[in-house]
Each structure stands twice: as structure tokens, then as C-alpha cells.
PDB file of C-alpha atoms in Angstrom:
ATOM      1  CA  UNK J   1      50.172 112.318-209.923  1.00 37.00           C
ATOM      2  CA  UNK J   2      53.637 110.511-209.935  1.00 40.00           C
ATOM      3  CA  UNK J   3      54.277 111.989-206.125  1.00 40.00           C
ATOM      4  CA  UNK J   4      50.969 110.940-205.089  1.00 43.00           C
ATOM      5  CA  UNK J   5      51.087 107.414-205.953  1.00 45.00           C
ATOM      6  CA  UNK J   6      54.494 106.638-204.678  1.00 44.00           C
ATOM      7  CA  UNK J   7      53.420 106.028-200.954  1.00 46.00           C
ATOM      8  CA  UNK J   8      50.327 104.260-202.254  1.00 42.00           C
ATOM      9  CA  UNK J   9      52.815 101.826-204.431  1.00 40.00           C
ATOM     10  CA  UNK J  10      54.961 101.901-201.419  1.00 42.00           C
ATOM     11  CA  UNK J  11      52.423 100.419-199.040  1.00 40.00           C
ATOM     12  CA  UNK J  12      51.473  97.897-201.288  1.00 39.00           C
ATOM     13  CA  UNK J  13      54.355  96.237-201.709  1.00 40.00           C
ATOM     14  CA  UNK J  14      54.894  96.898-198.024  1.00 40.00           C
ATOM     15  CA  UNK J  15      51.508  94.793-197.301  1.00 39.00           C
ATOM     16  CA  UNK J  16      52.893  92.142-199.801  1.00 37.00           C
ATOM     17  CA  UNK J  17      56.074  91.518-198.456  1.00 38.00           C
ATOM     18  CA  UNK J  18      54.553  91.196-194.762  1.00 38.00           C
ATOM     19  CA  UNK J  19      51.305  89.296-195.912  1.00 41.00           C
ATOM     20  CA  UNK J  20      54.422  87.016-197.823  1.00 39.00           C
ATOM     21  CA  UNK J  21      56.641  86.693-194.475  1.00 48.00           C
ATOM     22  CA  UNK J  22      53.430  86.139-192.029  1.00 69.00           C
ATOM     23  CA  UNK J  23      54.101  82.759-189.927  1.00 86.00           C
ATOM     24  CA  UNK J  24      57.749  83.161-190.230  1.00 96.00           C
ATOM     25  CA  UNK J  25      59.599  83.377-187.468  1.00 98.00           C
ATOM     26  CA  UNK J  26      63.332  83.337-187.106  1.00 98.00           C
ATOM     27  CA  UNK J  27      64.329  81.515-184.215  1.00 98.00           C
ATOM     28  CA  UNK J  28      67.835  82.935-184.868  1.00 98.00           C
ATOM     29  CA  UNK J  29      68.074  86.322-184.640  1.00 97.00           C
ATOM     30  CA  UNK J  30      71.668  86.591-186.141  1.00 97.00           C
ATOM     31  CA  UNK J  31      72.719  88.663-183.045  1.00 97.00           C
ATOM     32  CA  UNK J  32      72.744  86.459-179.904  1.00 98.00           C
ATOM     33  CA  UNK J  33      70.942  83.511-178.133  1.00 98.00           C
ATOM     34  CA  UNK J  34      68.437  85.591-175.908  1.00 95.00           C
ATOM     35  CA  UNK J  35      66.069  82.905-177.340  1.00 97.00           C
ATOM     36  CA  UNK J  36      67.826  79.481-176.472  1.00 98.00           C
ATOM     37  CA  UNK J  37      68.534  77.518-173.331  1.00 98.00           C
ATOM     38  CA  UNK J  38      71.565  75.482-173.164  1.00 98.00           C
ATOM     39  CA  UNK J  39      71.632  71.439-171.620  1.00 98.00           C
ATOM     40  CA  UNK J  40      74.698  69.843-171.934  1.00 98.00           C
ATOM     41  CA  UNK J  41      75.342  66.953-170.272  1.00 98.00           C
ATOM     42  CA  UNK J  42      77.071  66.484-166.873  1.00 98.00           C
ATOM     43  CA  UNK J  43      76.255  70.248-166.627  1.00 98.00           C
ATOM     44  CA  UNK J  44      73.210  71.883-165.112  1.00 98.00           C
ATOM     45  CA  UNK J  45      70.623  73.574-167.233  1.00 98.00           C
ATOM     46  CA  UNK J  46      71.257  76.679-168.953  1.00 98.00           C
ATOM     47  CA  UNK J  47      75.626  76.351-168.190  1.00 98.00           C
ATOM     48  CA  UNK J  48      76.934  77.271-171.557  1.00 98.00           C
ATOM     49  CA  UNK J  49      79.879  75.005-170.460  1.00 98.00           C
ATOM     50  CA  UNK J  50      83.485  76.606-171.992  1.00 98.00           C
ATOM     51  CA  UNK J  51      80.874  78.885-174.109  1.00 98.00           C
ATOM     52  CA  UNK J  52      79.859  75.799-176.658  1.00 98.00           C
ATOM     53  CA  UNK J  53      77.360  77.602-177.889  1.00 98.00           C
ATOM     54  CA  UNK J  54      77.863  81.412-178.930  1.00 98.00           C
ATOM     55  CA  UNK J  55      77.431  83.870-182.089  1.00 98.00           C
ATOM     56  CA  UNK J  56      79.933  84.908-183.848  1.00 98.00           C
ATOM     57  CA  UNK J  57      79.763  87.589-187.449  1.00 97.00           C
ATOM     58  CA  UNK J  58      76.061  87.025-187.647  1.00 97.00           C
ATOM     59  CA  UNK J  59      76.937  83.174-187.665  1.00 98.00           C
ATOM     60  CA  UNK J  60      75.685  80.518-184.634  1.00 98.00           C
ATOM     61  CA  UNK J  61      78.550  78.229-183.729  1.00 98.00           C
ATOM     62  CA  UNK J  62      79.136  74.726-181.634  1.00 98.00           C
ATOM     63  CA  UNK J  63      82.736  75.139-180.831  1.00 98.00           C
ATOM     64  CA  UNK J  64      85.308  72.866-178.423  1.00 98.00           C
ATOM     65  CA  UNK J  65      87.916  75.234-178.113  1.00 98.00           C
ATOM     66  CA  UNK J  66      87.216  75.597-174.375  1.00 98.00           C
ATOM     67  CA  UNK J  67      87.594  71.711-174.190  1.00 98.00           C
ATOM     68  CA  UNK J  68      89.991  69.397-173.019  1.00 97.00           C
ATOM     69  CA  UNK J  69      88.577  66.657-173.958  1.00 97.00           C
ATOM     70  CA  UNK J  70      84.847  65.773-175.219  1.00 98.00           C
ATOM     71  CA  UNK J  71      84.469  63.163-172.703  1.00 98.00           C
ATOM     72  CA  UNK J  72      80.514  62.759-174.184  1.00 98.00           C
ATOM     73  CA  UNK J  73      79.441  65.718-172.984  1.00 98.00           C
ATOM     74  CA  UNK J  74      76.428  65.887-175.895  1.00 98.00           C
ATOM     75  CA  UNK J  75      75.178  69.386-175.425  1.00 98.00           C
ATOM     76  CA  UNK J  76      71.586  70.654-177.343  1.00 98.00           C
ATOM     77  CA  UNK J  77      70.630  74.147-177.637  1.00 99.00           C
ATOM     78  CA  UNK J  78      66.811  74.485-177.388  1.00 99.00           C
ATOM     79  CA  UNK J  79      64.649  76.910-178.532  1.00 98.00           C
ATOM     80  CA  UNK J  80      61.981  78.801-175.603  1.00 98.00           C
ATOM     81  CA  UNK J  81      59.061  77.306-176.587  1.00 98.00           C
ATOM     82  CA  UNK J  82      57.237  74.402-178.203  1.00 98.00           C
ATOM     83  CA  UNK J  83      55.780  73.842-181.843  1.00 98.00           C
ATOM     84  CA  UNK J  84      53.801  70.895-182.955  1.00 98.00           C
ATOM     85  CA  UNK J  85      52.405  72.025-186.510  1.00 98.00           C
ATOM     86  CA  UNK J  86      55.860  73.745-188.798  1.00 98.00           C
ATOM     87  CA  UNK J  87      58.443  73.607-191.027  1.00 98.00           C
ATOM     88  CA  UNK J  88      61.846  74.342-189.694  1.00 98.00           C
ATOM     89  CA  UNK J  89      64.676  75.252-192.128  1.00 98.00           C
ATOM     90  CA  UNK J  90      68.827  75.467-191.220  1.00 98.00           C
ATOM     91  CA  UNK J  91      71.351  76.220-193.401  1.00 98.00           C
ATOM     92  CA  UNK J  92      74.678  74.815-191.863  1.00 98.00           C
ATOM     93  CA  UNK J  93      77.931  73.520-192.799  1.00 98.00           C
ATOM     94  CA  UNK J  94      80.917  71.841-190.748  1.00 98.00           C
ATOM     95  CA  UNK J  95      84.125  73.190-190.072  1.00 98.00           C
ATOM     96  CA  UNK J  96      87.523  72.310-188.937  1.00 97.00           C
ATOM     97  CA  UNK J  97      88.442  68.965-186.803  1.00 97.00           C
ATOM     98  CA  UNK J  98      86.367  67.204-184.203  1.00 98.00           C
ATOM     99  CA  UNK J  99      86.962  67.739-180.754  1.00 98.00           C
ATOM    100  CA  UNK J 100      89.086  65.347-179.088  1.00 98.00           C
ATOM    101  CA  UNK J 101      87.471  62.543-177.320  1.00 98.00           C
ATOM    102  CA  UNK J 102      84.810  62.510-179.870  1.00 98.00           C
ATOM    103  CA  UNK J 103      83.179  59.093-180.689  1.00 97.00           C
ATOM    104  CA  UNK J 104      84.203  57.981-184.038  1.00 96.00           C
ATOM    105  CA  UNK J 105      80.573  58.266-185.566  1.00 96.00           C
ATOM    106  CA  UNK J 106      80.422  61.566-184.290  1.00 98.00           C
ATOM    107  CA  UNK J 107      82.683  63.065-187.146  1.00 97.00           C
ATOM    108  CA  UNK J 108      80.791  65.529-189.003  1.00 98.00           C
ATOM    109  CA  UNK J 109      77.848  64.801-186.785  1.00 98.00           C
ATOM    110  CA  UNK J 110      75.223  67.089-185.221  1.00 98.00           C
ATOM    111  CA  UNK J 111      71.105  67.088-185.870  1.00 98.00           C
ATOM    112  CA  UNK J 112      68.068  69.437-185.454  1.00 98.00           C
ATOM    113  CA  UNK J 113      65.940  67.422-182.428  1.00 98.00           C
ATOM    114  CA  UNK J 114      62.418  67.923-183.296  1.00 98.00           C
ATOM    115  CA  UNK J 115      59.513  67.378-181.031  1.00 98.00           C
ATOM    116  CA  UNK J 116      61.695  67.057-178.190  1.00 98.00           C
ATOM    117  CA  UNK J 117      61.095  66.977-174.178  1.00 98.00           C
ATOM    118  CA  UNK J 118      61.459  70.161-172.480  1.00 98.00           C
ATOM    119  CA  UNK J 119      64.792  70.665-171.426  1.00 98.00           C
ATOM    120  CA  UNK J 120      64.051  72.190-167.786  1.00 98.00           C
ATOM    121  CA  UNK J 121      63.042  68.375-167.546  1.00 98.00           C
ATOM    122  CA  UNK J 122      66.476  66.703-168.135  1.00 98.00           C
ATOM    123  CA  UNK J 123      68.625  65.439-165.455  1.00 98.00           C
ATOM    124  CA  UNK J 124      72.159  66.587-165.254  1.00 98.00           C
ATOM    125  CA  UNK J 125      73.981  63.388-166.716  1.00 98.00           C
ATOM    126  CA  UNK J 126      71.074  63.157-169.192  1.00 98.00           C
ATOM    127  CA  UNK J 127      73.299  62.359-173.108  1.00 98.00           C
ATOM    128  CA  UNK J 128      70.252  63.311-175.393  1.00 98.00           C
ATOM    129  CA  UNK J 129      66.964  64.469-175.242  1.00 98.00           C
ATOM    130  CA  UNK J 130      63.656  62.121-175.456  1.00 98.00           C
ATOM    131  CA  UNK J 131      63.100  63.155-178.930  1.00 98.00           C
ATOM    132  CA  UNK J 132      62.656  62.909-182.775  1.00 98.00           C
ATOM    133  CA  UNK J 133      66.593  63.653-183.909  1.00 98.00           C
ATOM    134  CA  UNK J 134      67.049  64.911-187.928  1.00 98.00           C
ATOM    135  CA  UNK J 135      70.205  63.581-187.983  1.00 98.00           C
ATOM    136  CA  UNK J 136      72.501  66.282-190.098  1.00 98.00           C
ATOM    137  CA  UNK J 137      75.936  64.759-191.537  1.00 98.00           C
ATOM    138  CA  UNK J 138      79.018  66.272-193.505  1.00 98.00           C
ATOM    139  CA  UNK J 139      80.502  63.742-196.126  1.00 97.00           C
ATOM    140  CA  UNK J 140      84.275  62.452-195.152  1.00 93.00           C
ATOM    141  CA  UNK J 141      85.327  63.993-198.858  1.00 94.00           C
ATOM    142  CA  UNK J 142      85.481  59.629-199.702  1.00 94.00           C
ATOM    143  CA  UNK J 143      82.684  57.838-198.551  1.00 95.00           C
ATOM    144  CA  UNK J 144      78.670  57.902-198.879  1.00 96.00           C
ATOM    145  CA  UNK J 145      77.422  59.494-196.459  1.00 97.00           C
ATOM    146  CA  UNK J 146      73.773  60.626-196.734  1.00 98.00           C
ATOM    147  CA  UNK J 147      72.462  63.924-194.677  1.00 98.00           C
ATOM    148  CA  UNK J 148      68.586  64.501-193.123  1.00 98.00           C
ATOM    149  CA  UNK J 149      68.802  60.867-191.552  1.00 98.00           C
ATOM    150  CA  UNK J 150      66.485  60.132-188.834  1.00 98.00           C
ATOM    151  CA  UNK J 151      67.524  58.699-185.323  1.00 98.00           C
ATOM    152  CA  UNK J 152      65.415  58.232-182.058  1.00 98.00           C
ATOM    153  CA  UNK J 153      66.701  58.473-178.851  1.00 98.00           C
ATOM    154  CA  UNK J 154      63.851  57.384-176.816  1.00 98.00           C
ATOM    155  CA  UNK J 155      61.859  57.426-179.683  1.00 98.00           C
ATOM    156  CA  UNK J 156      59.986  55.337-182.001  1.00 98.00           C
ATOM    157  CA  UNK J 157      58.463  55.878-185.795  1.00 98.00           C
ATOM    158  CA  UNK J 158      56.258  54.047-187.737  1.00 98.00           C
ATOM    159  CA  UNK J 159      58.227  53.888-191.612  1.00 98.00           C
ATOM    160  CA  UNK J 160      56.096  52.475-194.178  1.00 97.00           C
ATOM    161  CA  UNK J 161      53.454  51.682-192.138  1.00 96.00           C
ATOM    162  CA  UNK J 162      54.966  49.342-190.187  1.00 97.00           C
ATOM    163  CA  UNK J 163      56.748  50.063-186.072  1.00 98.00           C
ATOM    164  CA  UNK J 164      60.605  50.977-187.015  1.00 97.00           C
ATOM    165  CA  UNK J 165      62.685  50.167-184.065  1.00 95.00           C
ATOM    166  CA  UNK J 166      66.290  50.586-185.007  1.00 97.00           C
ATOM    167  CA  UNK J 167      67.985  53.754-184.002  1.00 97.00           C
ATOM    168  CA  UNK J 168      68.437  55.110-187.038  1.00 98.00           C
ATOM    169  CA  UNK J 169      67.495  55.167-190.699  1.00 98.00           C
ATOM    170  CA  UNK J 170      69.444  56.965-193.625  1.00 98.00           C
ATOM    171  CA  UNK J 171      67.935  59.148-196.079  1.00 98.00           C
ATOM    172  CA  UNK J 172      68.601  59.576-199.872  1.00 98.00           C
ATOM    173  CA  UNK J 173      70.201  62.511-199.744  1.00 98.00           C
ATOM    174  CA  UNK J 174      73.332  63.311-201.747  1.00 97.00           C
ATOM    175  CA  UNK J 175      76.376  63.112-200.252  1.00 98.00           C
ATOM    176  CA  UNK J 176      77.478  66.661-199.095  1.00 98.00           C
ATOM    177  CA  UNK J 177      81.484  67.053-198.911  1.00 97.00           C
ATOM    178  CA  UNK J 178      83.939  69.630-197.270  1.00 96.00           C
ATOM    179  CA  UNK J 179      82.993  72.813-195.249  1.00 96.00           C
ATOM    180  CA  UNK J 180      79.870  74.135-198.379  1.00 97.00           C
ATOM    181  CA  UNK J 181      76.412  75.604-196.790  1.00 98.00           C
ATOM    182  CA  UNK J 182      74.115  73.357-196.910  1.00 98.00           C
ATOM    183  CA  UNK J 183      69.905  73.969-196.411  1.00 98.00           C
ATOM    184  CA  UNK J 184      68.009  71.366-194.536  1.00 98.00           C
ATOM    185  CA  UNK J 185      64.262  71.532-194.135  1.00 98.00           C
ATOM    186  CA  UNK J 186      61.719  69.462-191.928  1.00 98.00           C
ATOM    187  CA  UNK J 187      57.945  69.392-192.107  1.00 98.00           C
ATOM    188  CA  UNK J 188      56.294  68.173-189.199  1.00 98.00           C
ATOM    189  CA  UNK J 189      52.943  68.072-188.718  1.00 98.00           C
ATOM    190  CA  UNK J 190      51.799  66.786-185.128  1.00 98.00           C
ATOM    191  CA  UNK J 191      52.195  63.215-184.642  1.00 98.00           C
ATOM    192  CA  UNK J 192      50.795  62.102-188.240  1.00 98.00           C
ATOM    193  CA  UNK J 193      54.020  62.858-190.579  1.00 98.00           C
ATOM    194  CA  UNK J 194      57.587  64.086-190.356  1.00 98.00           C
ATOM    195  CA  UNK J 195      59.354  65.030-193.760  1.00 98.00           C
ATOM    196  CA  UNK J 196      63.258  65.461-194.304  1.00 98.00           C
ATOM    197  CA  UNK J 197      63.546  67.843-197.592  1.00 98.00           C
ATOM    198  CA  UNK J 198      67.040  68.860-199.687  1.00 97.00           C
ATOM    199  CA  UNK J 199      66.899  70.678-202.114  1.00 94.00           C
ATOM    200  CA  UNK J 200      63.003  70.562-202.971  1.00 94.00           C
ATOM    201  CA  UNK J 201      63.145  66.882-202.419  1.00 97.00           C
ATOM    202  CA  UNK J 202      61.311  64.764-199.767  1.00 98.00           C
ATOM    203  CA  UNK J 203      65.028  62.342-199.061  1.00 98.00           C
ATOM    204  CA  UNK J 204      62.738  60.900-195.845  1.00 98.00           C
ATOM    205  CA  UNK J 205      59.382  60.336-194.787  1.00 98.00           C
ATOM    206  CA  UNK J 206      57.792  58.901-191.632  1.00 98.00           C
ATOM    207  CA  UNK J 207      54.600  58.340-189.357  1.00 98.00           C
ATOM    208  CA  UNK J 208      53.632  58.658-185.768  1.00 98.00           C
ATOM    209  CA  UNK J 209      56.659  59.352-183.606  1.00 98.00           C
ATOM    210  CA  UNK J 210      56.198  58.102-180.097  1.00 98.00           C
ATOM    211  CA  UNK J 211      58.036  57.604-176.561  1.00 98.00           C
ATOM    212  CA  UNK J 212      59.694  54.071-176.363  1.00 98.00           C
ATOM    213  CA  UNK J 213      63.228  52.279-177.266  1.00 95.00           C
ATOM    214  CA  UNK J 214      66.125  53.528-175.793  1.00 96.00           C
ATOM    215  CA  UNK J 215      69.592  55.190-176.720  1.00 97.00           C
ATOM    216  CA  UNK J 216      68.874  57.161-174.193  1.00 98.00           C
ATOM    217  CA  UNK J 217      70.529  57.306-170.875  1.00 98.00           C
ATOM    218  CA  UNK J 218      70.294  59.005-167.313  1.00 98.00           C
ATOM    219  CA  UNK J 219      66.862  60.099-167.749  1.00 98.00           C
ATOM    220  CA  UNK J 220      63.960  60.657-165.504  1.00 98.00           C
ATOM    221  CA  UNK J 221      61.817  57.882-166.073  1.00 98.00           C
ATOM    222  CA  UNK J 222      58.477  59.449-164.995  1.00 98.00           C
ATOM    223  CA  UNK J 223      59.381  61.457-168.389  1.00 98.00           C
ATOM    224  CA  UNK J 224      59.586  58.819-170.491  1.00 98.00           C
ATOM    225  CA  UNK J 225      56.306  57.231-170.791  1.00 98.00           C
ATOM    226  CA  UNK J 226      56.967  54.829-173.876  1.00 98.00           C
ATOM    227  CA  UNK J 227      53.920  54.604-176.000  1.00 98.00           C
ATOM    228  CA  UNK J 228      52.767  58.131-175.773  1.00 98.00           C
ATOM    229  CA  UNK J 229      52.734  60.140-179.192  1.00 98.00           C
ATOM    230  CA  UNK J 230      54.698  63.421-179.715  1.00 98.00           C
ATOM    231  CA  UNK J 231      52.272  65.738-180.987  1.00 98.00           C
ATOM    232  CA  UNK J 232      54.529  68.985-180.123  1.00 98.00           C
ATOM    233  CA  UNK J 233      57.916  69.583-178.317  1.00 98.00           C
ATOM    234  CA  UNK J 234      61.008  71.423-178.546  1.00 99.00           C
ATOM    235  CA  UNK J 235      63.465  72.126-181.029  1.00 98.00           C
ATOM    236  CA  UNK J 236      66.796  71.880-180.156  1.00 98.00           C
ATOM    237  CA  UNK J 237      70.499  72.004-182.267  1.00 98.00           C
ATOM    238  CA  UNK J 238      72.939  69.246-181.449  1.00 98.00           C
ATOM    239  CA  UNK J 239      76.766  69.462-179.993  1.00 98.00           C
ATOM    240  CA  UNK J 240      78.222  66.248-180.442  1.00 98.00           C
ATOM    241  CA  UNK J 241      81.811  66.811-180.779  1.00 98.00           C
ATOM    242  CA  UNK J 242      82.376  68.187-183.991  1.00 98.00           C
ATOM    243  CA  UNK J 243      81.891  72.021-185.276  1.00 98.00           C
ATOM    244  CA  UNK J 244      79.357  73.356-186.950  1.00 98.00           C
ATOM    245  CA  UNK J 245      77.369  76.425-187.563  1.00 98.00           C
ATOM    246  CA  UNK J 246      74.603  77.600-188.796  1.00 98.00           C
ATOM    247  CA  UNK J 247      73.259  81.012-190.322  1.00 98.00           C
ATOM    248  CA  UNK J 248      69.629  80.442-191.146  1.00 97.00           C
ATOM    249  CA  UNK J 249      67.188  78.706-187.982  1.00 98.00           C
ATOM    250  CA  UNK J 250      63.663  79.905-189.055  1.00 98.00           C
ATOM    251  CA  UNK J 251      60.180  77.953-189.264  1.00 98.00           C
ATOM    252  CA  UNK J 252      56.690  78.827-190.090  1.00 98.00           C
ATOM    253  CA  UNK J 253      54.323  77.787-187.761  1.00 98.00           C
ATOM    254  CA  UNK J 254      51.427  75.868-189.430  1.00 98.00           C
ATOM    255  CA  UNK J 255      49.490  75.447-186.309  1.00 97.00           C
ATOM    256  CA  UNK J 256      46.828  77.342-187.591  1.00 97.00           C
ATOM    257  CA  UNK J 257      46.005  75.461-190.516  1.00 97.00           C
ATOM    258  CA  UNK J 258      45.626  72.119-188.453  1.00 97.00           C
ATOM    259  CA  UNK J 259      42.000  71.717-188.734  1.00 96.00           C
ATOM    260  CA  UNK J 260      41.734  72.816-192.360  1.00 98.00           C
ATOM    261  CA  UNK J 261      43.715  70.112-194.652  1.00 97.00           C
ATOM    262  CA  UNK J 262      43.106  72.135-197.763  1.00 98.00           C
ATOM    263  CA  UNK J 263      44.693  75.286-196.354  1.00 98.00           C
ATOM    264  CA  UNK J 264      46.975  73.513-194.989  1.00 98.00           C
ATOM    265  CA  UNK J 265      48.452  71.527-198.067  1.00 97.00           C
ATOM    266  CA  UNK J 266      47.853  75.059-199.932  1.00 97.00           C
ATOM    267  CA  UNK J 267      50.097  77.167-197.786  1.00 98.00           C
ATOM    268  CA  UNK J 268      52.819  74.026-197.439  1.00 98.00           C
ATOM    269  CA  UNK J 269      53.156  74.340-201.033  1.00 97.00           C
ATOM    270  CA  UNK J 270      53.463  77.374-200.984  1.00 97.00           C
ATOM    271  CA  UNK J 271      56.141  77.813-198.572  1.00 97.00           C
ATOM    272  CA  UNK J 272      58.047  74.639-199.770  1.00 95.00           C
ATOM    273  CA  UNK J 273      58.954  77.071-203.138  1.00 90.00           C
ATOM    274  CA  UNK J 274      60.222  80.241-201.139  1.00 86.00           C
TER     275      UNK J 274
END
């Protein structure tokens, strides 16, 4: 009886653990970046310039060690396709010194651009994508420095209720010091809400992101059609001067819950406890 029932207990929790995982996906694969395409700035698409981007011991890493100088050459590593409905999760920290050449405010500086252009779009001298940034920051091991900010280059957000039109906005986050892990999640749903979460926490919340403002520069203008809502885009990880890496890049794709609120708020809650 005992020998019989193993396989049956053994596809059970088999069909649990996949019916637990389904709508994951990792974007990272902890191997390589067959999954990511590379824009840095005064560089053409996909030129990993001095190998920015790369994977090393399971780990993804924005290094400068190729570099001579910074000389604003923002890079973004984008995912292959577009999401509109999801919650993305990254576990990162920041290590060792900042590139030289960086900009100042660019210490301990990098962000997870959400709902973002397509990058095949960007011209070569392009700094950022048109997009939703989640700004990610390391604490100077002094000062107050709050993580899962929000900035918008070429952006806009409505923050309660009303048209926010100043680059950026802290959250209120903890201050996160030194070189520790730290797990950053962001629930977007379309263009209705945007969430910033640490540590179970909503630290931000926001409305209908749009195309308009600027800190943006050397774009294509027939791209940047201020006024039009971001429903979906792409995801891309920031290079702006200082290292970081990250181990974790997953997100479950709520698209198919759109049209059903209940299911949707059901499986969110769910999902927000694994």
C-alpha cells in the first residue's frame, strides 16, 4: 500500500508546487542574458559596451571596469518583451565605488524602468528611456536616503489625485546602508496604479502614468507623444555609474485577471505573501 501511494503523493505535491508557481516567470535565468537587449547611450542597440552588463556566479552585474570614464553613458538592460498587468520583484544590493565620471546623485543609484518604450526605438545618444523609473538607492552609511522612489523621464503621474510634475518623488522606505540584499517589489496594473512595496509595505503609490515632461534628452520625438497613457511597456534595469547586482528578476504576469477585479485582488494577495 505504502509503495503504491508514493507516486500518487508524489504527483500531488508535484501539481501543487506548479499550480503554486503558475504566472511566474523569471526574467533572470541565473545563467546568462539570452533574454535582454542592451541600450546604452552613445552606443548602438544591443553593444554591451566594455561588457556593462554580464553574469557572473549565478549573480547579474552592472560593472565599469571596462571604463575610463562614465562620461553619462546611462545604459538600461531591457527585457524581450512587454507587460502591462504584473508584479516585478529584484533583490539587489550595491557594491564597491562608483565609476569615475559619475554624477554626484548617481552614487548608489540605479532603478527598475517600468512601462518603458521599446528600446529598438531609442536613438543612439538617447540618456534614458521614455518611461516610469522605480528609482532603487543604497544609503551613504550617514544620511536618509529612502529606496523604491519614483522618477519620470518623459513621464508624468497623477499622486494623490492631483498631475505630479516634478521629476521625482521619495518613498518611505527605510534607509538601506552598506553592500546587504535588499528585495524590491512593484505592482503595476495598466495605467490605473503603480505600487512600490519593501518589505510587505506599500512605501509609494501612484495613478495614471503618461507621456509628457522632460528629463529626457536626444529622443525621437514622433515617440514621445506627451499625453498618451502607458498601459504596457518594457522593463528595463538601470546603469548609471555605480555597481550593482542583482540575483532575483522575476514577475507574475496578472494580465489575465484584468477584466475580473475580484480575481484579481484575490491572486495579488496572494502573491504579495510568497
Amino acid at each position: 500500500m505504502k509503495l503504491k501511494s508514493a507516486p500518487i503523493l508524489f504527483l500531488l505535491l508535484f501539481s501543487f508546487t506548479a499550480q503554486a508557481q503558475k504566472g511566474w516567470i523569471n526574467l533572470f535565468n541565473g545563467k546568462d542574458l539570452k533574454d535582454w537587449n542592451v541600450k546604452i547611450s552613445k552606443h548602438d542597440y544591443k553593444d554591451n559596451y566594455a561588457n556593462t552588463f554580464r553574469v557572473e556566479n549565478g549573480v547579474m552585474k552592472v560593472s565599469y571596469d571596462g571604463y575610463t570614464a562614465f562620461d553619462k553613458q546611462y545604459g538600461h538592460l531591457f527585457y524581450k518583451k512587454p507587460f502591462s498587468y504584473y508584479l516585478l520583484k529584484v533583490t539587489y544590493r550595491f557594491v564597491g565605488e562608483q565609476a569615475k565620471g559619475g554624477e554626484g546623485w548617481a552614487t548608489r543609484n540605479s532603478g527598475a524602468m517600468l512601462h518603458g518604450q521599446d528600446p529598438a526605438t531609442m536613438l543612439k545618444d538617447q540618456d534614458f528611456p521614455i518611461s516610469v523609473e522605480a528609482q532603487i538607492l543604497g544609503g551613504d552609511g550617514e544620511h536618509v536616503r529612502h529606496t523604491s522612489n519614483v522618477c519620470t523621464p518623459g513621464t508624468l503621474i497623477n499622486y494623490k489625485g492631483e498631475l505630479f510634475t516634478t521629476h521625482c518623488l521619495d518613498s518611505k522606505s527605510k534607509t538601506y546602508h552598506g553592500d546587504q540584499w535588499v528585495t524590491a517589489e512593484f505592482l503595476v496594473l495598466g495605467d490605473s496604479v503603480i505600487k512600490h512595496i519593501i518589505a510587505g509595505e506599500v512605501v509609494l503609490e501612484y495613478t495614471k502614468p503618461q507621456i509628457g515632461g522632460g528629463s529626457v534628452t536626444n529622443y525621437d520625438p514622433k515617440i514621445k507623444i506627451d499625453g498618451t497613457p502607458l498601459k504596457s511597456g518594457y522593463i528595463s534595469l538601470q546603469s548609471e555609474s555605480h555597481p550593482i547586482e542583482f540575483k532575483t528578476v522575476k514577475l507574475f504576469d496578472l494580465a489575465p485577471y484584468e477584466k475580473d477585479e475580484t480575481k484579481l485582488n484575490k491572486v495579488i494577495a496572494r502573491i504579495l505573501k510568497e
